mmCIF file of C-alpha atoms and ligand atoms in Angstrom:
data_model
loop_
_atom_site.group_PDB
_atom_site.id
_atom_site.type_symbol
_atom_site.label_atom_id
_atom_site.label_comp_id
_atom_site.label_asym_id
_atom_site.label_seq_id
_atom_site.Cartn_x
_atom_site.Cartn_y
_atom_site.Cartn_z
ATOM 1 C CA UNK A 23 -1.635 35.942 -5.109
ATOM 2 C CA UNK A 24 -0.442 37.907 -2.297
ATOM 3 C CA UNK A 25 3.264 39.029 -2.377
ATOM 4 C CA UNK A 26 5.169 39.990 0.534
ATOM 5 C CA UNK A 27 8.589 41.421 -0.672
ATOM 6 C CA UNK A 28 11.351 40.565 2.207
ATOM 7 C CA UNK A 29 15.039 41.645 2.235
ATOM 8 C CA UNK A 30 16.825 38.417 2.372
ATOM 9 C CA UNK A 31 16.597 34.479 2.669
ATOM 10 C CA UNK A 32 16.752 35.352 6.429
ATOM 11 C CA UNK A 33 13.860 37.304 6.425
ATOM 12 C CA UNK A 34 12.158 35.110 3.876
ATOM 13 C CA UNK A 35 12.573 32.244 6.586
ATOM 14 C CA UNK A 36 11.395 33.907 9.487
ATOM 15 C CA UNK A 37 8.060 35.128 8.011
ATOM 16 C CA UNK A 38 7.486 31.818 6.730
ATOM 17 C CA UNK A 39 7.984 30.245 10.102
ATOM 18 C CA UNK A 40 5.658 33.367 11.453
ATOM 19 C CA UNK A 41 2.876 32.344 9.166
ATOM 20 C CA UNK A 42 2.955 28.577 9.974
ATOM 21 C CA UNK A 43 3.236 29.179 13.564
ATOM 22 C CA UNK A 44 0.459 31.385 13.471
ATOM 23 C CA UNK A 45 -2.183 28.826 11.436
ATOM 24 C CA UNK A 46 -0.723 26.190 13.605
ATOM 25 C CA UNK A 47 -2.325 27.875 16.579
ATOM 26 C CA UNK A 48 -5.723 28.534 15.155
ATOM 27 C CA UNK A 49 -6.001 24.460 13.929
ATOM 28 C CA UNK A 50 -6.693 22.151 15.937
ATOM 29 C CA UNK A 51 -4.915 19.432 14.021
ATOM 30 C CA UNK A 52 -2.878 21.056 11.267
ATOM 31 C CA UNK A 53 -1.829 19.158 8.312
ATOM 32 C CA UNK A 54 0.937 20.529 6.570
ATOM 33 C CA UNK A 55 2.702 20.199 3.261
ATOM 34 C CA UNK A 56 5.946 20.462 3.408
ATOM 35 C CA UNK A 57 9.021 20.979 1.401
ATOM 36 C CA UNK A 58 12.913 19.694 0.775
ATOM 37 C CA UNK A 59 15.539 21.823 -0.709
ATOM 38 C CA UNK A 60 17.666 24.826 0.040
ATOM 39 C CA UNK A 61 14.823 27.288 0.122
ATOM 40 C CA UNK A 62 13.166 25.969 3.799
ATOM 41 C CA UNK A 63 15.945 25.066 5.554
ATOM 42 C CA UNK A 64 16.100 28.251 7.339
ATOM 43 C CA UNK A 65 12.079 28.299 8.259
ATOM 44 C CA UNK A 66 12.594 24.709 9.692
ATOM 45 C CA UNK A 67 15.945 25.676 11.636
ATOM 46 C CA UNK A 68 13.131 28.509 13.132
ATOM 47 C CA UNK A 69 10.368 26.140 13.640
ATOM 48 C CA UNK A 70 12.377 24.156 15.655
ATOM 49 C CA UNK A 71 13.313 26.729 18.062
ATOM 50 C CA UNK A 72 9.700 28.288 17.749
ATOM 51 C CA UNK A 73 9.313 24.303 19.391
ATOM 52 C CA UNK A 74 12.205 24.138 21.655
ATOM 53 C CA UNK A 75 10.943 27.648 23.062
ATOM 54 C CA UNK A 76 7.488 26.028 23.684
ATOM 55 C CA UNK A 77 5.449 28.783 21.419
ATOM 56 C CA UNK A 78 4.524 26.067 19.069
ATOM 57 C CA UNK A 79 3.867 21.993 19.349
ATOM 58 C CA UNK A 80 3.637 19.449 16.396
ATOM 59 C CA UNK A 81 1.559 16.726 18.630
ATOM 60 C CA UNK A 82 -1.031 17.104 16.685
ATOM 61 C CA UNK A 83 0.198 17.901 13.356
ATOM 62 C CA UNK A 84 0.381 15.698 10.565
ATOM 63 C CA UNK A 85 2.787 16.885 7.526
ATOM 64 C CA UNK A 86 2.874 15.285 4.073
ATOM 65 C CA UNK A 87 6.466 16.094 1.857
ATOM 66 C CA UNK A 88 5.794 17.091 -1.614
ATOM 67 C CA UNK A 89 8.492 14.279 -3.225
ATOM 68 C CA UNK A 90 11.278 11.529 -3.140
ATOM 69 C CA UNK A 91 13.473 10.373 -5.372
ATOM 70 C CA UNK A 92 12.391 6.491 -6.849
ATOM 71 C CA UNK A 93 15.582 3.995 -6.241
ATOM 72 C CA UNK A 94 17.065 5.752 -3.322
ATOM 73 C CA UNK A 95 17.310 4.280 -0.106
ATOM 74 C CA UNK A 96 15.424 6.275 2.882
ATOM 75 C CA UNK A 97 18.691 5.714 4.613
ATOM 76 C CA UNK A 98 20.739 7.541 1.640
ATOM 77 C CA UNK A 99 21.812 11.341 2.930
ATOM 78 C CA UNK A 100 20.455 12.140 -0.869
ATOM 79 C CA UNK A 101 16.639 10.721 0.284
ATOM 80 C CA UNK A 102 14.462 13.039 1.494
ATOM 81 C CA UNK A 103 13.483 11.236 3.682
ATOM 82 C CA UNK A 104 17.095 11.587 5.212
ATOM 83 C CA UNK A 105 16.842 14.985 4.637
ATOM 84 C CA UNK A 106 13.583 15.747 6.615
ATOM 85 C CA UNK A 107 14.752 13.429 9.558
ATOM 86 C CA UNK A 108 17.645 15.463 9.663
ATOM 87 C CA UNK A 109 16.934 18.900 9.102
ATOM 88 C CA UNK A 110 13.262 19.392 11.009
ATOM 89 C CA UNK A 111 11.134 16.044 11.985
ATOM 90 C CA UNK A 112 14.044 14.895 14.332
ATOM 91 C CA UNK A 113 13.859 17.624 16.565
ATOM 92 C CA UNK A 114 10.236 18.422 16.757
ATOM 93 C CA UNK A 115 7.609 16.810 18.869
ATOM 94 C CA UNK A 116 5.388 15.565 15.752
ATOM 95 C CA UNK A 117 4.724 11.845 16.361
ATOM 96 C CA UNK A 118 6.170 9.849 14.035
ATOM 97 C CA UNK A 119 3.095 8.032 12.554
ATOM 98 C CA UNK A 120 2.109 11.441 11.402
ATOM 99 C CA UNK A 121 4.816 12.307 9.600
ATOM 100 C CA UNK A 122 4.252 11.333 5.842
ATOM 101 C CA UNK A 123 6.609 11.196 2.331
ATOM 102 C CA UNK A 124 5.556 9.150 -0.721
ATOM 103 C CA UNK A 125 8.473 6.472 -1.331
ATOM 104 C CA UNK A 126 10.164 5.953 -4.088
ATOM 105 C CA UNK A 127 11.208 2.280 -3.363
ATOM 106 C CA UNK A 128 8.047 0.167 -4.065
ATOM 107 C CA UNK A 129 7.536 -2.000 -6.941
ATOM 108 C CA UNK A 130 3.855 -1.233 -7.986
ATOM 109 C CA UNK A 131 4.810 2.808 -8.086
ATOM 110 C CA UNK A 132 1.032 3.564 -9.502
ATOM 111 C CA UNK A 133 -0.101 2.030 -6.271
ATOM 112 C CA UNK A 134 1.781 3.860 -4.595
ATOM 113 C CA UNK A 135 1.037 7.295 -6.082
ATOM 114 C CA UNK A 136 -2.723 6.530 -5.705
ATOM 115 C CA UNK A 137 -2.389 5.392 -1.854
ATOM 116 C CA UNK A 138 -0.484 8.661 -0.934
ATOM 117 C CA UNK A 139 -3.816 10.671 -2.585
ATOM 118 C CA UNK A 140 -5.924 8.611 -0.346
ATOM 119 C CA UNK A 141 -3.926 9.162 2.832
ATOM 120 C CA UNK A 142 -3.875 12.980 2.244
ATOM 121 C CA UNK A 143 -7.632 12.818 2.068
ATOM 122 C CA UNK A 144 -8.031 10.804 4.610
ATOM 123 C CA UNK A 145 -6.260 13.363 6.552
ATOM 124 C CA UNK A 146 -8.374 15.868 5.806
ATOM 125 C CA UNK A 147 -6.672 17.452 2.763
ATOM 126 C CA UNK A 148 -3.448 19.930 3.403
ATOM 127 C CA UNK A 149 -4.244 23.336 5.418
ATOM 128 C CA UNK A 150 -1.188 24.689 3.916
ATOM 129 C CA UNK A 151 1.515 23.998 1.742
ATOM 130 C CA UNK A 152 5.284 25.304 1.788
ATOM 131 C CA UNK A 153 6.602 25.233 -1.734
ATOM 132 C CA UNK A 154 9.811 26.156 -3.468
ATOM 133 C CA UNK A 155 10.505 26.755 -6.898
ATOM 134 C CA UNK A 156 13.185 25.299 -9.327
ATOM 135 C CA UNK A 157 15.059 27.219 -11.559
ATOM 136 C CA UNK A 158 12.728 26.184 -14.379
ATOM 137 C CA UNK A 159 9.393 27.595 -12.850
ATOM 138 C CA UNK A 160 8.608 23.587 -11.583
ATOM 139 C CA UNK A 161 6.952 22.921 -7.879
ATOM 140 C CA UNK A 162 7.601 19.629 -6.423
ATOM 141 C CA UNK A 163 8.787 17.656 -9.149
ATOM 142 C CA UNK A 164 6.188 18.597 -11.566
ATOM 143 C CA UNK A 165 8.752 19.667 -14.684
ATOM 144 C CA UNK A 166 7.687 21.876 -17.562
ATOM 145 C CA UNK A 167 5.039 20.523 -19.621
ATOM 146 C CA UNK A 168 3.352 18.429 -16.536
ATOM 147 C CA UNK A 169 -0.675 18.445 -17.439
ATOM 148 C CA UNK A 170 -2.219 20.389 -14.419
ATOM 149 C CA UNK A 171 -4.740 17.730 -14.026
ATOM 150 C CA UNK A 172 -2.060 15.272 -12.556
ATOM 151 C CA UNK A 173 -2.502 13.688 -9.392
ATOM 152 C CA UNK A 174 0.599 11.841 -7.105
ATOM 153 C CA UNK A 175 2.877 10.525 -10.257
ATOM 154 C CA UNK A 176 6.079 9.568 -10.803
ATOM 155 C CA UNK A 177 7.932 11.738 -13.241
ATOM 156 C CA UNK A 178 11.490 11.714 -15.109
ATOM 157 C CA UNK A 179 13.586 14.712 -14.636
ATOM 158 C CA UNK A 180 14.415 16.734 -17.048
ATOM 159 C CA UNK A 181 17.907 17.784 -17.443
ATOM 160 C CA UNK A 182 18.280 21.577 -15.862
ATOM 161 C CA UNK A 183 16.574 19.631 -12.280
ATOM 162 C CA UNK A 184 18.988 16.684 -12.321
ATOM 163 C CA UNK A 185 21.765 19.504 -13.144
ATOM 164 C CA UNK A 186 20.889 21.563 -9.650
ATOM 165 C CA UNK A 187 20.481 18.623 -7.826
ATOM 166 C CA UNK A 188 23.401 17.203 -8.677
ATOM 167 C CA UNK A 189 25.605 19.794 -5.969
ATOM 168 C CA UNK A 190 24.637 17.302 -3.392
ATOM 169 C CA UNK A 191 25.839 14.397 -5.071
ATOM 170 C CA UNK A 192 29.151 12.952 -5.883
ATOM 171 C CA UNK A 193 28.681 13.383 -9.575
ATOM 172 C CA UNK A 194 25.499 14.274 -11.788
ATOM 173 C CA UNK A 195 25.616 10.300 -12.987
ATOM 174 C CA UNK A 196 24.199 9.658 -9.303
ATOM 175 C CA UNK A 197 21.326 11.729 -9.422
ATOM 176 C CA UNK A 198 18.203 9.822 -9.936
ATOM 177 C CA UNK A 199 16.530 10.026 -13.382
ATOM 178 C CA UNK A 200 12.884 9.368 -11.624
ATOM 179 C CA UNK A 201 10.727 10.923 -8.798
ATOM 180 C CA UNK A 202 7.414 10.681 -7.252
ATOM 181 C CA UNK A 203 6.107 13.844 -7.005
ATOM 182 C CA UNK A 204 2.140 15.371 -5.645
ATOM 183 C CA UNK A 205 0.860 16.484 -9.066
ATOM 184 C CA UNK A 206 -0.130 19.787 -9.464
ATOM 185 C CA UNK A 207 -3.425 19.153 -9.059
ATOM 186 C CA UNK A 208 -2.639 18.044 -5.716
ATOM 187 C CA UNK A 209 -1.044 20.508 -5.063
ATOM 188 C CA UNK A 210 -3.899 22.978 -6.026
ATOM 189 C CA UNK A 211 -6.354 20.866 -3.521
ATOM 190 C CA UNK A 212 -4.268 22.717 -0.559
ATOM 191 C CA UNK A 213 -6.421 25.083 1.323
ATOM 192 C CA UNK A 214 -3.554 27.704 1.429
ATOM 193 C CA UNK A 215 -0.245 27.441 -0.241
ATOM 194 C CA UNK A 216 2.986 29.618 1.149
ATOM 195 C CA UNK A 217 5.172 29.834 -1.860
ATOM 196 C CA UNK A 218 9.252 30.761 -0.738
ATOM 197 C CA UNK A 219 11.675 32.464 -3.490
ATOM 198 C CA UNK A 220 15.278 33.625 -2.359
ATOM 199 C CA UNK A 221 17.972 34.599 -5.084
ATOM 200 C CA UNK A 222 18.926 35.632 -8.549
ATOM 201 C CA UNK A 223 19.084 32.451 -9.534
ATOM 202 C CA UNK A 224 15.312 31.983 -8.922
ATOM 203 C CA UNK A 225 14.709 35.716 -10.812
ATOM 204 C CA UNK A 226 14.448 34.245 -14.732
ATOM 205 C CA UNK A 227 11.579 31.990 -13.216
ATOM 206 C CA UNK A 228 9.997 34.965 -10.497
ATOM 207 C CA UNK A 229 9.381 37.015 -13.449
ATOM 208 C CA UNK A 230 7.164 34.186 -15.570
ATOM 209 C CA UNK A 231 5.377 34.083 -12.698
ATOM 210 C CA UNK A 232 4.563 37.780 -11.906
ATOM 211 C CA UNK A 233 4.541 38.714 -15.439
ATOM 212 C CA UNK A 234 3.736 36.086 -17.304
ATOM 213 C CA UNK A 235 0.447 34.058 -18.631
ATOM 214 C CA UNK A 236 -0.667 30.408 -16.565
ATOM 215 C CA UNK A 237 0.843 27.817 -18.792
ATOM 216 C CA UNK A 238 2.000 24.639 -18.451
ATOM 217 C CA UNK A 239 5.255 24.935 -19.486
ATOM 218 C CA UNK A 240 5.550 27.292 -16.380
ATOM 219 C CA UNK A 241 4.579 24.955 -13.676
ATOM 220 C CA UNK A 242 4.492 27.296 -11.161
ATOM 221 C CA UNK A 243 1.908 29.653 -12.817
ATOM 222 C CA UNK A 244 -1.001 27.399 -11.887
ATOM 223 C CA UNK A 245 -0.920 29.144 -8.691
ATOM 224 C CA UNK A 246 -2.515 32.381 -9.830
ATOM 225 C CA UNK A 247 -5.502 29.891 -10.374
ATOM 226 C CA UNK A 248 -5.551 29.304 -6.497
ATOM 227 C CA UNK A 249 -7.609 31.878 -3.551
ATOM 228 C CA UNK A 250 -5.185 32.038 -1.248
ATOM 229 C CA UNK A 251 -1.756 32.128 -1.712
ATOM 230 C CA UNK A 252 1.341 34.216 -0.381
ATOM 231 C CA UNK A 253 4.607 34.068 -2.318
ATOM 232 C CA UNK A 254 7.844 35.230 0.185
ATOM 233 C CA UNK A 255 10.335 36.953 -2.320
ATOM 234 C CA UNK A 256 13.379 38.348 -1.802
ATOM 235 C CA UNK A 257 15.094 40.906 -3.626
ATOM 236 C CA UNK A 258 17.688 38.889 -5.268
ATOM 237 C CA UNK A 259 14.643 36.635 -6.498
ATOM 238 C CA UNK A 260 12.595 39.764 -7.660
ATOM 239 C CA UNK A 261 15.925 41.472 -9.444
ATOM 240 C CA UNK A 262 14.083 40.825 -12.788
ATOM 241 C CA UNK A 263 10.756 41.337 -12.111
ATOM 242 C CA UNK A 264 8.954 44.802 -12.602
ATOM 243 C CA UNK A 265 6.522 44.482 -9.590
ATOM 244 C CA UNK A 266 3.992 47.539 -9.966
HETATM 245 P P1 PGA B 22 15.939 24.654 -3.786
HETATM 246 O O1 PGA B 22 15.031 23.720 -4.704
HETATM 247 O O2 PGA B 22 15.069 25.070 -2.644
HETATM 248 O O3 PGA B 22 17.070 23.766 -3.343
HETATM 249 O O4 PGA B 22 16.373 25.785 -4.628
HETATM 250 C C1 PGA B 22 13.730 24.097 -4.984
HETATM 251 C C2 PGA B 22 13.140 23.180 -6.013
HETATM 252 O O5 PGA B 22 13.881 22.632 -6.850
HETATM 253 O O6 PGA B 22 11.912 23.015 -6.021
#
């Protein structure tokens, strides 16, 4: 795993958007993974001026979001689909047909998880993969415990998730108890994975990851398993870690 050690979330943002950029102008058509959540807001606020500027174009991209929420409508500000129209596919050329997030609203969810393999194959696979981290060491929805051999599922949320999720709802009662999430092993199938950790909060979980074994109950940690990888830290994230 390669670490690059930045000062702040700005920083954190801005080499993440550098790196995408970057493998977006050496594919010809880049499929990306991408992430909800705090963490890449700021890399898509600089992707989309990276577009606006005309140094990078999403024509030809196709992206694939790591997870939804199961029972909430697409149209709900909690969705992410909501939140990915709103905070980065709206105001980026990427055609919308290319543009992909499992939903959480069918009836036969199995079918579901298994259809949003194939289309991700039939893709090509991901070149690269944004992921965040929760405060419990889990990457997309794939909570503590989650076998690493798991394909697309739909998991329950434990507790601590539901309880950090809950600052964008009304009241923790709202927040879904289900999501459809890429398993790890999807996640794993990536060509290259950019991993992005800002603050303390984060630190607890930075440190099983540096310093600790690969373990299920860490979901994170399956990562050191992959070739190429980058983890984006900041300081506040890497407060509790003892790097070299
Ligand atoms: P955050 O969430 O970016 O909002 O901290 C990350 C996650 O829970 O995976």
């Amino acid at each position: 795993m390669k670490i690059i050690q930045v000062k702040d979330y700005q920083a954190m943002s801005e080499k993440a958007c550098e790196i995408i950029v970057e493998r977006m102008q050496e594919l010809e058509k880049p499929v990306l993974g991408l992430a909800t959540g705090s963490t890449p807001e700021g890399m898509y606020e600089c992707l989309i001026k990276k577009n606006k500027e005309g140094n990078v174009s999403f024509k030809n991209t196709s992206t694939f979001n790591l997870d939804e929420y199961v029972g909430i409508a697409e149209e709900d500000p909690n969705s992410y689909h909501y939140f990915m129209h709103d905070k980065f596919l709206d105001h980026v050329d990427i055609e919308e047909e290319n543009s992909h997030l499992p939903s959480g609203l069918e009836k036969d969810m199995d079918k579901e998880c298994k259809e949003y393999e194939q289309m991700i194959r039939d893709a090509g696979g991901i070149d690269l993969q944004v992921l965040g981290i929760g405060v419990n060491g889990h990457i997309g929805f794939n909570e503590p415990g989650t076998p690493f051999t798991k394909e697309t599922h739909v998991v329950e949320l434990t507790d601590s998730t539901r309880k950090a999720n809950s600052r964008y709802f009304a009241s923790i009662d709202e927040v879904p108890t289900h999501a459809i999430s890429m398993g790890p092993e999807t996640i794993m199938q990536s060509k290259e994975i950019l991993l992005l950790i800002s603050g303390e909060n984060k630190a607890d979980a930075v440190a099983k990851l540096i310093e600790g074994d690969v373990s299920e109950q860490v979901p994170v940690s399956i990562l050191k398993n992959h070739e190429n990888v980058t983890l984006i830290v900041d300081e506040a994230a890497l407060s509790k870690t003892k790097i070299k």
